[in-house]
Coordinates of C-alpha atoms in Angstrom, one line a residue:
Chain A
M16 CA -2.6 13.6 11.3
P17 CA -2.4 17.0 9.8
H18 CA -5.7 18.5 8.6
T19 CA -4.2 18.6 5.1
A20 CA -4.3 14.9 5.0
R21 CA -8.0 14.6 4.7
P22 CA -9.2 15.8 1.3
A23 CA -12.6 17.4 1.1
P24 CA -15.4 14.9 0.2
K25 CA -15.8 14.8 -3.6
S26 CA -18.9 15.9 -5.4
F27 CA -19.4 14.3 -8.8
E28 CA -20.4 15.8 -12.1
P29 CA -22.5 13.4 -14.3
R30 CA -21.4 13.1 -18.0
N31 CA -24.8 11.9 -19.1
P32 CA -27.5 14.6 -18.8
D33 CA -30.1 11.8 -18.6
W34 CA -28.2 9.9 -15.9
E35 CA -31.2 9.4 -13.7
A36 CA -33.5 8.0 -16.4
T37 CA -30.7 5.9 -17.7
V38 CA -29.9 4.3 -14.3
R39 CA -33.6 3.8 -13.3
G40 CA -34.3 2.3 -16.8
S41 CA -31.4 -0.2 -16.4
F42 CA -32.5 -1.1 -12.9
A43 CA -36.0 -1.7 -14.3
R44 CA -34.5 -4.2 -16.8
Q45 CA -32.9 -6.3 -14.0
A46 CA -35.3 -9.1 -13.8
V47 CA -33.8 -10.4 -10.6
M48 CA -34.7 -7.2 -8.8
R49 CA -38.3 -7.9 -9.6
L50 CA -37.9 -11.5 -8.5
I51 CA -36.6 -10.5 -5.0
G52 CA -38.8 -7.4 -4.7
A53 CA -36.0 -4.8 -4.6
E54 CA -36.8 -1.1 -5.2
M55 CA -34.4 1.7 -6.2
G56 CA -34.6 4.6 -3.7
N57 CA -32.6 7.8 -3.6
L58 CA -30.3 8.4 -6.6
A59 CA -27.7 11.2 -6.8
P60 CA -24.5 11.5 -8.9
G61 CA -22.2 9.0 -7.4
H62 CA -24.8 7.6 -4.9
C63 CA -27.5 5.0 -5.1
E64 CA -29.8 3.4 -2.6
I65 CA -31.7 0.1 -2.9
R66 CA -34.4 -1.1 -0.5
L67 CA -35.5 -4.7 0.0
P68 CA -38.5 -5.7 2.1
F69 CA -38.3 -8.9 4.0
R70 CA -39.8 -12.1 2.5
A71 CA -39.5 -15.6 3.9
D72 CA -38.3 -16.8 0.5
L73 CA -35.1 -14.6 0.7
T74 CA -33.7 -16.3 3.8
Q75 CA -30.9 -18.7 4.8
Q76 CA -31.2 -21.6 7.2
N77 CA -31.8 -19.4 10.2
G78 CA -34.5 -17.2 8.8
Y79 CA -32.4 -14.1 8.1
F80 CA -31.8 -12.5 4.7
H81 CA -29.3 -14.8 2.8
A82 CA -25.8 -13.3 2.4
G83 CA -26.2 -13.7 -1.4
I84 CA -29.3 -11.6 -1.3
T85 CA -27.5 -8.9 0.7
S86 CA -24.6 -9.1 -1.8
T87 CA -27.1 -8.9 -4.7
I88 CA -28.6 -5.6 -3.6
V89 CA -25.3 -4.0 -2.5
D90 CA -23.5 -5.0 -5.7
S91 CA -26.3 -3.3 -7.6
A92 CA -26.3 -0.2 -5.3
G93 CA -22.5 0.2 -5.9
G94 CA -22.9 -0.6 -9.6
Y95 CA -25.6 2.0 -10.1
A96 CA -23.8 4.6 -8.0
G97 CA -21.0 4.2 -10.5
Y98 CA -23.4 4.2 -13.5
T99 CA -24.7 7.6 -12.6
L100 CA -21.3 9.0 -13.6
M101 CA -20.8 7.1 -16.9
P102 CA -21.2 8.6 -20.3
V103 CA -24.2 8.3 -22.7
G104 CA -24.4 4.9 -24.4
S105 CA -22.0 3.2 -22.0
D106 CA -22.8 0.2 -19.7
V107 CA -21.5 -0.8 -16.3
L108 CA -19.8 -4.0 -15.4
T109 CA -18.8 -5.3 -11.9
V110 CA -15.1 -6.3 -12.0
E111 CA -15.0 -7.5 -8.4
F112 CA -16.4 -6.8 -5.0
K113 CA -15.5 -7.8 -1.4
L114 CA -18.2 -8.1 1.2
N115 CA -17.8 -8.3 5.0
L116 CA -20.9 -9.5 6.9
L117 CA -21.0 -7.6 10.2
A118 CA -24.2 -8.8 11.8
P119 CA -27.2 -11.0 10.9
A120 CA -29.4 -9.4 8.2
D121 CA -32.4 -9.5 10.6
G122 CA -35.0 -6.9 9.8
E123 CA -38.3 -5.9 8.2
H124 CA -36.2 -4.5 5.3
L125 CA -32.7 -4.0 4.1
V126 CA -31.3 -0.7 2.8
A127 CA -28.1 -0.9 0.6
E128 CA -26.2 2.3 -0.1
G129 CA -23.6 2.6 -2.9
Q130 CA -21.2 5.5 -2.9
V131 CA -18.5 6.2 -5.5
L132 CA -15.0 6.7 -4.0
K133 CA -13.0 7.4 -7.2
T134 CA -13.6 7.5 -10.9
G135 CA -11.1 6.9 -13.7
R136 CA -11.3 6.6 -17.4
N137 CA -12.2 2.9 -17.3
L138 CA -12.6 2.0 -13.6
V139 CA -14.8 3.3 -10.8
I140 CA -14.2 2.3 -7.2
T141 CA -17.2 2.3 -4.9
R142 CA -18.1 1.4 -1.3
G143 CA -21.4 -0.1 -0.2
E144 CA -23.1 -0.4 3.2
V145 CA -26.1 -2.5 4.1
Y146 CA -28.4 -1.7 7.0
A147 CA -31.1 -4.0 8.4
I148 CA -34.1 -2.0 9.7
K149 CA -36.1 -3.5 12.6
N150 CA -38.6 -1.6 14.7
G151 CA -37.2 1.6 13.4
R152 CA -33.7 0.7 14.5
A153 CA -30.9 0.2 12.0
T154 CA -28.1 -2.3 12.3
H155 CA -25.0 -2.1 10.0
C156 CA -25.0 -5.6 8.7
A157 CA -22.6 -5.5 5.7
T158 CA -19.8 -3.4 4.1
M159 CA -18.5 -3.7 0.6
Q160 CA -15.6 -2.5 -1.5
Q161 CA -16.1 -2.8 -5.3
T162 CA -14.4 -2.2 -8.6
L163 CA -16.5 -1.3 -11.7
M164 CA -15.6 -1.1 -15.4
T165 CA -17.1 1.5 -17.8
M166 CA -18.1 -0.4 -21.0
Y167 CA -18.0 2.3 -23.7
A168 CA -20.6 2.3 -26.5
K169 CA -18.6 1.4 -29.6
K170 CA -15.5 -0.5 -28.4
E171 CA -14.8 -3.5 -26.2
T172 CA -12.9 -2.0 -23.3
Q173 CA -12.2 -5.0 -21.1
Chain B
M26 CA 10.7 -23.1 -7.1
P27 CA 11.9 -26.3 -5.3
H28 CA 9.5 -29.2 -5.3
T29 CA 9.5 -29.0 -1.5
A30 CA 7.6 -25.7 -1.8
R31 CA 4.4 -27.3 -3.0
P32 CA 2.7 -29.2 -0.1
A33 CA 0.6 -32.2 -1.1
P34 CA -3.1 -31.4 -1.5
K35 CA -4.9 -31.8 1.8
S36 CA -7.6 -34.4 2.3
F37 CA -10.0 -33.6 5.1
E38 CA -11.5 -35.7 7.9
P39 CA -15.1 -34.8 8.8
R40 CA -15.7 -34.4 12.6
N41 CA -19.5 -34.9 12.2
P42 CA -20.3 -38.6 11.2
D43 CA -23.6 -37.3 9.6
W44 CA -21.9 -34.5 7.8
E45 CA -23.7 -35.2 4.5
A46 CA -27.2 -35.3 6.0
T47 CA -26.4 -32.2 8.1
V48 CA -25.2 -30.2 5.1
R49 CA -28.0 -31.3 2.7
G50 CA -30.6 -30.6 5.5
S51 CA -29.3 -27.1 6.0
F52 CA -29.3 -26.4 2.2
A53 CA -32.9 -27.7 2.1
R54 CA -33.8 -25.0 4.7
Q55 CA -32.3 -22.1 2.6
A56 CA -35.6 -20.8 1.2
V57 CA -33.7 -18.6 -1.3
M58 CA -32.2 -21.7 -3.0
R59 CA -35.8 -22.8 -3.8
L60 CA -36.7 -19.3 -5.0
I61 CA -33.9 -19.3 -7.5
G62 CA -34.0 -23.0 -8.3
A63 CA -30.5 -24.0 -7.1
E64 CA -29.7 -27.7 -6.5
M65 CA -26.9 -29.1 -4.4
G66 CA -24.7 -31.5 -6.5
N67 CA -21.6 -33.5 -5.4
L68 CA -20.7 -33.2 -1.8
A69 CA -17.4 -34.4 -0.2
P70 CA -15.5 -33.5 2.9
G71 CA -14.2 -30.0 2.2
H72 CA -16.0 -29.7 -1.2
C73 CA -19.4 -28.7 -2.4
E74 CA -21.1 -28.2 -5.8
I75 CA -24.2 -26.1 -6.5
R76 CA -26.0 -26.1 -9.8
L77 CA -28.3 -23.4 -11.1
P78 CA -30.4 -23.7 -14.3
F79 CA -30.9 -20.5 -16.3
R80 CA -34.2 -18.6 -15.8
A81 CA -35.0 -15.3 -17.3
D82 CA -36.0 -13.9 -13.9
L83 CA -32.4 -14.4 -12.6
T84 CA -30.8 -12.0 -15.1
Q85 CA -29.3 -8.5 -15.1
Q86 CA -29.9 -5.8 -17.7
N87 CA -28.2 -7.8 -20.5
G88 CA -29.9 -11.1 -20.0
Y89 CA -27.0 -12.9 -18.3
F90 CA -27.2 -14.3 -14.8
H91 CA -27.0 -11.4 -12.3
A92 CA -23.6 -11.1 -10.4
G93 CA -25.6 -11.2 -7.2
I94 CA -27.1 -14.6 -8.2
T95 CA -23.6 -15.9 -9.1
S96 CA -22.4 -14.7 -5.7
T97 CA -25.4 -16.3 -3.9
I98 CA -24.6 -19.8 -5.2
V99 CA -20.8 -19.5 -4.8
D100 CA -21.0 -18.1 -1.3
S101 CA -23.3 -21.1 -0.5
A102 CA -21.0 -23.6 -2.2
G103 CA -18.0 -22.3 -0.2
G104 CA -20.0 -22.1 3.0
Y105 CA -21.3 -25.7 2.7
A106 CA -17.8 -26.9 1.7
G107 CA -16.7 -25.6 5.0
Y108 CA -19.7 -26.9 6.9
T109 CA -18.9 -30.5 5.8
L110 CA -15.9 -30.3 8.2
M111 CA -17.6 -28.6 11.2
P112 CA -18.6 -30.5 14.4
V113 CA -22.0 -31.8 15.3
G114 CA -24.4 -29.1 16.5
S115 CA -22.4 -26.2 15.0
D116 CA -23.5 -23.8 12.4
V117 CA -21.6 -22.0 9.6
L118 CA -21.4 -18.2 9.2
T119 CA -19.8 -16.3 6.2
V120 CA -17.4 -13.7 7.6
E121 CA -16.5 -12.3 4.2
F122 CA -15.9 -13.2 0.6
K123 CA -14.3 -11.6 -2.4
L124 CA -15.6 -12.3 -5.9
N125 CA -13.9 -11.5 -9.2
L126 CA -16.2 -11.7 -12.2
L127 CA -14.1 -13.2 -15.1
A128 CA -16.7 -13.4 -18.0
P129 CA -20.4 -12.9 -18.5
A130 CA -22.4 -15.6 -16.7
D131 CA -24.0 -16.7 -20.0
G132 CA -25.2 -20.3 -20.1
E133 CA -27.9 -22.9 -19.8
H134 CA -26.8 -23.3 -16.2
L135 CA -24.1 -22.3 -13.7
V136 CA -22.0 -24.7 -11.6
A137 CA -20.4 -23.3 -8.4
E138 CA -17.7 -25.3 -6.7
G139 CA -16.6 -24.6 -3.2
Q140 CA -13.3 -26.0 -1.9
V141 CA -11.8 -25.7 1.6
L142 CA -8.2 -24.4 1.6
K143 CA -7.6 -24.4 5.3
T144 CA -9.4 -25.1 8.6
G145 CA -8.7 -23.7 12.0
R146 CA -10.5 -23.9 15.3
N147 CA -12.8 -21.0 14.5
L148 CA -12.1 -20.1 10.9
V149 CA -12.3 -21.9 7.6
I150 CA -10.8 -20.4 4.4
T151 CA -12.3 -21.5 1.1
R152 CA -12.1 -20.9 -2.6
G153 CA -15.0 -20.9 -5.0
E154 CA -15.2 -21.1 -8.8
V155 CA -18.2 -20.6 -11.0
Y156 CA -18.6 -22.0 -14.5
A157 CA -21.2 -21.1 -17.1
I158 CA -22.2 -24.2 -19.2
K159 CA -23.4 -23.4 -22.8
N160 CA -23.7 -26.1 -25.5
G161 CA -21.6 -28.4 -23.4
R162 CA -18.8 -25.9 -23.2
A163 CA -17.8 -24.4 -19.8
T164 CA -16.6 -20.8 -19.3
H165 CA -14.9 -19.9 -16.0
C166 CA -17.0 -16.9 -15.1
A167 CA -16.2 -16.1 -11.5
T168 CA -13.6 -16.9 -8.7
M169 CA -14.1 -16.3 -5.0
Q170 CA -12.0 -16.2 -1.8
Q171 CA -14.0 -16.7 1.4
T172 CA -13.6 -16.7 5.2
L173 CA -16.1 -18.7 7.3
M174 CA -16.7 -18.9 11.0
T175 CA -17.7 -22.1 12.9
M176 CA -20.5 -21.2 15.3
Y177 CA -20.2 -23.8 18.1
A178 CA -23.3 -25.2 19.7
K179 CA -23.3 -23.9 23.2
K180 CA -21.3 -20.6 23.1
E181 CA -21.4 -17.5 21.0
T182 CA -18.0 -17.6 19.2
Q183 CA -18.1 -14.5 17.2
Chain C
M3 CA -20.2 -32.0 -12.2
P4 CA -19.9 -32.9 -15.9
H5 CA -16.3 -33.0 -17.2
T6 CA -17.4 -30.3 -19.7
A7 CA -17.6 -27.9 -16.7
R8 CA -13.8 -27.7 -16.3
P9 CA -12.1 -25.8 -19.1
A10 CA -8.6 -27.0 -20.0
P11 CA -5.9 -24.9 -18.2
K12 CA -5.0 -21.9 -20.4
S13 CA -1.6 -21.4 -21.9
F14 CA -0.8 -17.8 -22.6
E15 CA 0.9 -16.2 -25.7
P16 CA 3.1 -13.2 -24.9
R17 CA 2.5 -10.1 -27.0
N18 CA 5.9 -8.7 -26.2
P19 CA 8.7 -10.8 -27.8
D20 CA 11.1 -9.4 -25.1
W21 CA 8.6 -10.1 -22.3
E22 CA 11.3 -11.8 -20.1
A23 CA 13.8 -9.0 -20.3
T24 CA 11.1 -6.4 -19.9
V25 CA 9.7 -8.0 -16.7
R26 CA 13.1 -8.7 -15.2
G27 CA 14.2 -5.1 -16.0
S28 CA 11.1 -3.7 -14.3
F29 CA 11.7 -5.9 -11.2
A30 CA 15.3 -4.7 -11.1
R31 CA 14.0 -1.1 -10.9
Q32 CA 11.8 -1.8 -7.9
A33 CA 14.1 -0.4 -5.2
V34 CA 11.9 -1.9 -2.4
M35 CA 12.8 -5.4 -3.7
R36 CA 16.5 -4.7 -3.1
L37 CA 15.7 -3.2 0.3
I38 CA 14.0 -6.5 1.5
G39 CA 16.3 -8.8 -0.5
A40 CA 13.6 -10.3 -2.8
E41 CA 14.8 -12.2 -5.9
M42 CA 12.8 -13.0 -9.0
G43 CA 12.8 -16.8 -9.7
N44 CA 11.1 -18.7 -12.5
L45 CA 9.3 -16.6 -15.1
A46 CA 6.9 -17.9 -17.8
P47 CA 4.1 -16.4 -19.8
G48 CA 1.4 -15.8 -17.2
H49 CA 3.5 -17.0 -14.3
C50 CA 6.0 -15.4 -11.9
E51 CA 7.9 -16.5 -8.8
I52 CA 9.5 -14.3 -6.2
R53 CA 11.8 -15.7 -3.4
L54 CA 12.5 -13.9 -0.2
P55 CA 15.1 -15.1 2.3
F56 CA 14.4 -14.6 6.0
R57 CA 15.8 -11.6 7.7
A58 CA 15.1 -10.4 11.3
D59 CA 14.3 -6.9 10.0
L60 CA 11.4 -8.2 8.0
T61 CA 9.4 -9.5 11.0
Q62 CA 6.3 -8.6 13.0
Q63 CA 6.1 -8.7 16.8
N64 CA 6.4 -12.5 17.0
G65 CA 9.4 -12.9 14.8
Y66 CA 7.6 -14.2 11.7
F67 CA 7.6 -12.4 8.3
H68 CA 5.3 -9.4 8.5
A69 CA 2.0 -9.7 6.6
G70 CA 2.9 -6.6 4.7
I71 CA 6.1 -8.2 3.5
T72 CA 4.2 -11.2 2.4
S73 CA 1.8 -9.0 0.6
T74 CA 4.6 -7.0 -1.0
I75 CA 6.1 -10.1 -2.7
V76 CA 2.8 -11.7 -3.7
D77 CA 1.4 -8.4 -5.1
S78 CA 4.6 -8.2 -7.2
A79 CA 4.5 -11.9 -8.2
G80 CA 0.9 -11.4 -9.4
G81 CA 1.7 -8.1 -11.1
Y82 CA 4.7 -9.5 -13.0
A83 CA 2.8 -12.6 -13.9
G84 CA 0.4 -10.3 -15.6
Y85 CA 3.1 -8.1 -17.1
T86 CA 4.6 -11.1 -19.0
L87 CA 1.5 -10.9 -21.2
M88 CA 1.3 -7.1 -21.7
P89 CA 2.3 -5.4 -25.0
V90 CA 5.6 -3.6 -25.7
G91 CA 5.7 -0.2 -24.1
S92 CA 2.9 -0.8 -21.6
D93 CA 3.2 -0.7 -17.9
V94 CA 1.3 -2.7 -15.2
L95 CA -0.7 -1.2 -12.3
T96 CA -2.3 -3.1 -9.4
V97 CA -6.0 -2.1 -9.2
E98 CA -6.7 -4.1 -6.1
F99 CA -5.8 -7.4 -4.3
K100 CA -7.2 -9.5 -1.5
L101 CA -5.0 -11.6 0.7
N102 CA -5.9 -14.3 3.2
L103 CA -3.3 -15.3 5.7
L104 CA -3.5 -19.0 6.2
A105 CA -0.6 -19.7 8.6
P106 CA 2.3 -17.8 10.2
A107 CA 4.9 -16.9 7.6
D108 CA 7.6 -18.9 9.6
G109 CA 10.5 -20.1 7.5
E110 CA 14.0 -19.7 6.1
H111 CA 12.5 -18.2 3.1
L112 CA 9.2 -17.4 1.4
V113 CA 8.2 -18.3 -2.1
A114 CA 5.4 -16.2 -3.8
E115 CA 3.9 -17.5 -7.0
G116 CA 1.7 -15.4 -9.2
Q117 CA -0.5 -17.0 -11.9
V118 CA -2.7 -15.2 -14.5
L119 CA -6.3 -16.5 -14.5
K120 CA -7.8 -14.3 -17.2
T121 CA -6.6 -11.5 -19.5
G122 CA -8.8 -8.8 -21.1
R123 CA -8.0 -5.7 -23.1
N124 CA -7.5 -3.6 -20.0
L125 CA -7.7 -5.9 -17.0
V126 CA -5.8 -9.0 -16.0
I127 CA -7.0 -11.2 -13.1
T128 CA -4.4 -13.2 -11.2
R129 CA -4.0 -15.5 -8.2
G130 CA -1.1 -15.6 -5.9
E131 CA 0.1 -18.2 -3.3
V132 CA 2.8 -17.8 -0.7
Y133 CA 4.7 -20.7 0.8
A134 CA 7.0 -20.6 3.9
I135 CA 9.9 -23.1 3.5
K136 CA 11.3 -24.5 6.7
N137 CA 13.7 -27.5 6.9
G138 CA 12.7 -28.4 3.4
R139 CA 9.0 -28.4 4.2
A140 CA 6.6 -25.9 2.7
T141 CA 3.6 -24.4 4.5
H142 CA 0.9 -22.6 2.4
C143 CA 0.8 -19.3 4.4
A144 CA -1.2 -16.9 2.1
T145 CA -3.5 -16.8 -0.9
M146 CA -4.3 -13.8 -3.0
Q147 CA -6.8 -12.7 -5.6
Q148 CA -5.7 -9.6 -7.7
T149 CA -6.9 -7.3 -10.4
L150 CA -4.3 -5.6 -12.7
M151 CA -4.6 -2.8 -15.2
T152 CA -2.6 -2.6 -18.5
M153 CA -1.3 0.9 -18.8
Y154 CA -0.9 1.4 -22.6
A155 CA 2.1 3.4 -23.9
K156 CA 0.5 6.5 -25.4
K157 CA -2.8 7.0 -23.7
E158 CA -4.0 7.2 -20.1
T159 CA -6.2 4.1 -19.7
Q160 CA -7.4 4.3 -16.2
Chain D
M1 CA -33.3 6.4 3.2
P2 CA -35.0 7.0 6.6
H3 CA -32.8 8.7 9.2
T4 CA -33.2 5.5 11.3
A5 CA -31.1 3.6 8.8
R6 CA -27.9 5.3 9.9
P7 CA -26.8 4.1 13.3
A8 CA -24.8 6.6 15.4
P9 CA -21.0 6.2 15.0
K10 CA -19.7 3.8 17.6
S11 CA -17.4 4.8 20.4
F12 CA -15.3 1.9 21.8
E13 CA -14.5 1.0 25.3
P14 CA -11.0 -0.6 25.7
R15 CA -10.9 -3.8 27.8
N16 CA -7.1 -3.4 28.5
P17 CA -6.5 -0.4 30.8
D18 CA -2.9 -0.2 29.4
W19 CA -4.1 -0.4 25.8
E20 CA -1.9 2.5 24.6
A21 CA 1.3 1.1 26.1
T22 CA 0.5 -2.4 24.9
V23 CA -0.1 -1.2 21.3
R24 CA 2.9 1.1 21.1
G25 CA 5.0 -1.7 22.7
S26 CA 3.9 -4.2 20.0
F27 CA 4.5 -1.7 17.2
A28 CA 8.0 -1.0 18.6
R29 CA 8.7 -4.8 18.3
Q30 CA 7.8 -4.8 14.6
A31 CA 11.3 -4.8 13.1
V32 CA 9.9 -4.1 9.6
M33 CA 8.5 -0.8 10.8
R34 CA 12.1 0.3 11.7
L35 CA 13.4 -1.0 8.4
I36 CA 11.0 1.2 6.3
G37 CA 11.0 4.1 8.8
A38 CA 7.3 4.0 9.8
E39 CA 6.1 5.8 12.9
M40 CA 3.0 5.4 15.0
G41 CA 1.0 8.6 15.2
N42 CA -2.3 9.2 16.9
L43 CA -3.8 6.3 18.8
A44 CA -7.4 6.1 20.2
P45 CA -9.7 3.2 21.1
G46 CA -10.6 1.7 17.8
H47 CA -8.3 4.0 15.8
C48 CA -4.6 4.1 14.8
E49 CA -2.5 6.2 12.5
I50 CA 0.8 5.3 10.9
R51 CA 3.1 7.8 9.1
L52 CA 5.7 6.9 6.6
P53 CA 8.2 9.4 5.2
F54 CA 9.3 9.0 1.6
R55 CA 12.5 7.1 0.9
A56 CA 13.8 6.2 -2.6
D57 CA 14.3 2.6 -1.4
L58 CA 10.6 2.1 -0.8
T59 CA 9.6 2.6 -4.4
Q60 CA 8.3 0.6 -7.3
Q61 CA 9.5 1.0 -10.9
N62 CA 8.1 4.5 -11.4
G63 CA 9.4 6.0 -8.2
Y64 CA 6.2 6.0 -6.2
F65 CA 5.8 4.1 -2.9
H66 CA 5.4 0.4 -3.7
A67 CA 1.9 -1.0 -3.3
G68 CA 3.3 -3.5 -0.9
I69 CA 4.7 -0.8 1.3
T70 CA 1.3 0.9 1.3
S71 CA -0.3 -2.4 2.3
T72 CA 2.3 -2.9 5.0
I73 CA 1.4 0.3 6.8
V74 CA -2.4 0.1 6.3
D75 CA -2.5 -3.5 7.4
S76 CA -0.6 -2.5 10.6
A77 CA -2.8 0.6 11.1
G78 CA -5.9 -1.6 10.9
G79 CA -4.4 -4.3 13.0
Y80 CA -3.4 -1.9 15.8
A81 CA -6.7 -0.1 15.6
G82 CA -8.3 -3.5 16.5
Y83 CA -5.6 -4.3 19.1
T84 CA -6.5 -1.2 21.1
L85 CA -9.8 -3.0 21.9
M86 CA -8.4 -6.4 22.8
P87 CA -8.1 -7.8 26.3
V88 CA -4.9 -8.0 28.4
G89 CA -2.6 -10.8 27.3
S90 CA -4.1 -11.3 23.9
D91 CA -2.5 -10.8 20.6
V92 CA -3.8 -9.6 17.2
L93 CA -3.7 -11.6 13.9
T94 CA -4.7 -10.4 10.5
V95 CA -7.1 -12.9 8.9
E96 CA -7.4 -11.2 5.6
F97 CA -7.5 -7.7 4.0
K98 CA -8.5 -6.3 0.7
L99 CA -6.8 -3.2 -0.7
N100 CA -7.9 -0.9 -3.6
L101 CA -5.3 1.4 -4.9
L102 CA -7.0 4.6 -5.9
A103 CA -4.1 6.8 -7.0
P104 CA -0.3 6.6 -7.3
A105 CA 1.3 6.8 -3.8
D106 CA 3.2 10.0 -4.7
G107 CA 4.2 12.2 -1.8
E108 CA 6.7 13.3 0.8
H109 CA 5.0 10.9 3.2
L110 CA 2.1 8.6 3.5
V111 CA -0.5 8.5 6.3
A112 CA -2.4 5.3 7.0
E113 CA -5.5 5.4 9.2
G114 CA -7.1 2.3 10.6
Q115 CA -10.6 2.4 12.1
V116 CA -12.6 -0.4 13.7
L117 CA -16.0 -0.9 12.2
K118 CA -17.2 -3.8 14.4
T119 CA -15.9 -6.0 17.2
G120 CA -17.0 -9.5 18.1
R121 CA -15.7 -12.1 20.6
N122 CA -13.1 -13.4 18.2
L123 CA -13.2 -11.1 15.1
V124 CA -12.7 -7.4 14.6
I125 CA -13.5 -5.8 11.2
T126 CA -11.7 -2.6 10.3
R127 CA -11.3 -0.1 7.5
G128 CA -8.1 1.6 6.4
E129 CA -7.4 4.6 4.3
V130 CA -4.0 5.8 3.0
Y131 CA -3.3 9.4 2.0
A132 CA -0.2 10.6 0.1
I133 CA 0.8 14.1 1.3
K134 CA 2.6 16.3 -1.2
N135 CA 3.1 20.1 -0.8
G136 CA 0.6 20.1 2.0
R137 CA -2.1 18.5 -0.2
A138 CA -3.5 15.0 0.5
T139 CA -4.5 12.5 -2.1
H140 CA -6.6 9.5 -1.1
C141 CA -4.4 6.7 -2.6
A142 CA -5.7 3.5 -1.1
T143 CA -8.7 2.0 0.8
M144 CA -8.7 -1.3 2.8
Q145 CA -11.2 -3.6 4.3
Q146 CA -9.7 -6.0 6.9
T147 CA -10.7 -8.9 9.2
L148 CA -8.7 -9.4 12.4
M149 CA -8.7 -12.3 14.9
T150 CA -8.2 -11.9 18.7
M151 CA -5.6 -14.4 19.9
Y152 CA -6.5 -15.0 23.5
A153 CA -3.8 -15.6 26.1
K154 CA -4.2 -19.2 27.1
K155 CA -5.9 -21.0 24.3
E156 CA -5.3 -21.4 20.6
T157 CA -8.3 -19.6 19.0
Q158 CA -7.8 -20.1 15.3

């Protein structure tokens, strides 16, 4: 296709000067992240990374990470990628996500990456990828498409 | 539309005479279900129910059940609904699912229901619903569409 | 599960007294519906039906209705189901949809049904089903989950 | 995240020596592509591009390409991207796809790109992007995640 058809990758301008503290503070209040042992990694405007070390109590019947656990960290990685771009006093809500499982989540840890594709006044569209790391090799084990809603401070917006 | 356009609801014939023991045995081996405190409820051919009592360590930043926890139980409810119809010696794999969050998962417990829509040689399509129960009232808080794969005993089928 | 867990089916109150004329008028302006020969059938608050007679020029390589044509009518059925509930002067936008193809779309005509599951200030969640009618028998050939946005008259809301 | 976590991009080896003729031949048999005026562009193992010039009869109520038309070409771009990798005598079936609409499909033509993410024995997972080209500028107007099934020559596989 013509070169013109591929727009340059977007860089995003945060609207909240304290975006990083706001996002890390919200993550710290997600009790379920402590329960499963997830840690927030790199954070940038429109991007978020969540890391999850293997634990036997996070597995499904075959001893791999449970798909629900994979979805828990990638939903959060996408949600916080979007939240980095939301205004002061707002909150983020997942409207929906769609997850394809590409390979067994078999590794010493998982890394979930969330990346914003598009921001609008109310909605933010993200993509998420999950990699299983084993003996230093990464396997792409899941891919997600997600829609987020910005919940503005003073008014109900959904 | 003409009455003819609505087919009668399907009833499903299990291929595994021990379908119930097989499914409950597999659920019992999902360590993550013990971690979060999920219980398998009613089970029927093509149908599965999973119940999850509220715990503070299952919440997101606002104190509701985390969307990832909702997806964990509804993915499993759909997966086990499909597994009730799979042959002896097979296993079930989630290919993908899509979850819409309809309302905050705010309740004393969640109930996830999985229902098979269609079965094929390799693929099973299911729907899942999640209800949040509070003071005896139910709120429909999530709806899912899911694709499962039957993993046959002797050969790699995906 | 306890009876309490199943909320009574919602009935919806239109906010636009001329909802039916508004929806049928918008459908009449969708040039693509004339191109493929789709007709709007029953319409009710929160519900819409679209009917598509078979034509050889709507097919894929095996002579069945093309999946894209199936998605065209079910996306519109869901979108117009939502639009029946939107206020005067607003417009409807599809945010996203997810379609599972359950069986070949093999019939003399297709019937797509859209049904609203939940309405919010900005977002409306719908479900869609597509049936292929052949010799008076219906086959459930596709199922959809969809998110719509209400575009309010005076302000940009996405 | 550690460099190890990003696997090198896959290159795909076709199993059908006549993959290009097979794919272009199947596309030529899709009557609906002639109806709407879609053309197949670049084709490579695991990749397919479909181009659609604007026509007034492809529009929704606001004069943009209808979302169903966007989904028709991106479903086909993903499907044919997968089909380039399938064996001689097989056929391709869309199991499901999920489409997010990112911007109005407003342009002189649309370009849909399908790219295989992962291939298995029966299933192929793809991603699709749609760009609207206007005055030489491209707008990313839709993104898709799709699951395909390989239909083998001699046996029913779904």
